[in-house]
Short mmCIF file of C-alpha atoms in Angstrom, two decimals:
data_model
loop_
_atom_site.label_atom_id
_atom_site.label_comp_id
_atom_site.label_asym_id
_atom_site.label_seq_id
_atom_site.Cartn_x
_atom_site.Cartn_y
_atom_site.Cartn_z
CA UNK A 1 108.97 87.49 81.54
CA UNK A 2 107.41 86.04 84.71
CA UNK A 3 104.94 88.46 86.30
CA UNK A 4 102.43 86.31 88.12
CA UNK A 5 98.94 87.48 89.07
CA UNK A 6 98.81 85.83 92.46
CA UNK A 7 99.57 86.62 96.06
CA UNK A 8 103.39 86.75 96.41
CA UNK A 9 103.04 84.71 99.62
CA UNK A 10 102.27 81.72 97.37
CA UNK A 11 105.63 81.94 95.60
CA UNK A 12 108.58 79.90 96.75
CA UNK A 13 111.96 81.55 97.28
CA UNK A 14 113.10 81.12 93.68
CA UNK A 15 109.76 82.30 92.31
CA UNK A 16 109.75 85.43 94.47
CA UNK A 17 113.30 86.39 93.49
CA UNK A 18 112.62 85.64 89.81
CA UNK A 19 109.45 87.70 89.88
CA UNK A 20 111.35 90.60 91.53
CA UNK A 21 114.02 90.54 88.81
CA UNK A 22 111.50 90.26 86.00
CA UNK A 23 109.39 93.12 87.43
CA UNK A 24 112.51 95.29 87.60
CA UNK A 25 113.04 94.52 83.91
CA UNK A 26 109.39 95.36 83.20
CA UNK A 27 109.88 98.69 84.97
CA UNK A 28 112.84 99.53 82.73
CA UNK A 29 110.88 98.53 79.63
CA UNK A 30 107.96 100.78 80.63
CA UNK A 31 110.38 103.63 81.23
CA UNK A 32 111.77 103.16 77.72
CA UNK A 33 115.23 102.21 78.99
CA UNK A 34 115.58 98.91 77.12
CA UNK A 35 115.62 97.74 73.54
CA UNK A 36 113.96 94.34 74.03
CA UNK A 37 110.69 93.13 75.54
CA UNK A 38 108.78 96.25 74.40
CA UNK A 39 105.85 94.25 73.04
CA UNK A 40 105.74 91.51 75.66
CA UNK A 41 102.12 90.57 76.47
CA UNK A 42 102.83 90.48 80.23
CA UNK A 43 103.28 94.27 80.11
CA UNK A 44 99.77 94.93 78.75
CA UNK A 45 98.15 94.95 82.21
CA UNK A 46 100.55 97.67 83.33
CA UNK A 47 100.21 99.68 80.10
CA UNK A 48 96.44 99.66 80.57
CA UNK A 49 96.84 101.75 83.76
CA UNK A 50 96.93 105.56 83.87
CA UNK A 51 100.56 105.46 85.07
CA UNK A 52 102.19 102.18 83.97
CA UNK A 53 105.47 102.89 85.79
CA UNK A 54 103.64 103.61 89.08
CA UNK A 55 101.59 100.45 88.54
CA UNK A 56 104.65 98.22 88.19
CA UNK A 57 106.18 100.10 91.14
CA UNK A 58 103.19 99.08 93.26
CA UNK A 59 103.66 95.49 92.06
CA UNK A 60 107.33 95.64 93.06
CA UNK A 61 106.42 97.08 96.46
CA UNK A 62 104.13 94.10 97.08
CA UNK A 63 106.97 91.72 96.23
CA UNK A 64 109.31 93.63 98.52
CA UNK A 65 106.76 93.47 101.36
CA UNK A 66 106.62 89.72 101.02
CA UNK A 67 110.41 89.53 100.93
CA UNK A 68 110.54 91.57 104.14
CA UNK A 69 108.11 89.20 105.85
CA UNK A 70 110.46 86.32 104.99
CA UNK A 71 113.56 88.12 106.24
CA UNK A 72 114.93 88.81 102.74
CA UNK A 73 116.31 92.19 101.77
CA UNK A 74 115.16 93.48 98.37
CA UNK A 75 116.55 96.87 97.38
CA UNK A 76 113.51 99.18 97.47
CA UNK A 77 115.55 102.08 96.07
CA UNK A 78 115.24 100.35 92.66
CA UNK A 79 111.48 100.95 92.63
CA UNK A 80 110.41 103.95 90.54
CA UNK A 81 107.08 105.32 91.70
CA UNK A 82 106.03 107.26 88.59
CA UNK A 83 107.21 108.36 85.18
CA UNK A 84 108.67 111.62 86.48
CA UNK A 85 110.50 109.99 89.40
CA UNK A 86 114.22 109.65 88.89
CA UNK A 87 115.62 106.15 89.09
CA UNK A 88 117.97 106.37 92.02
CA UNK A 89 119.92 103.19 91.48
CA UNK A 90 120.35 100.99 88.42
CA UNK A 91 122.43 98.36 90.24
CA UNK A 92 121.60 94.73 89.54
CA UNK A 93 119.82 93.32 92.64
CA UNK A 94 121.30 89.84 92.23
CA UNK A 95 124.01 89.00 94.75
CA UNK A 96 127.56 88.77 93.49
CA UNK A 97 129.13 85.39 94.24
CA UNK A 98 132.81 85.47 95.04
#
């Protein structure tokens, strides 16, 4: 799980997209929607917050802001803002190649 503690502007294209996908996975783990990765050490910094799901949501929002500044289009509807917020869309954000 790649969740870097640095300014997203320092990530290259691949790093930014990888971080987005991994943070979406982290969000699902913190919501209890996955079987794996439950004890991954990268999740500790989010679990240490009052609202871990909101914390990873803020992290995702920062990545999406950087993506916007580069002209990329990350699906913000995948970001869950808190534990009680419904997840609107579970679609995989990776593009489908034909």
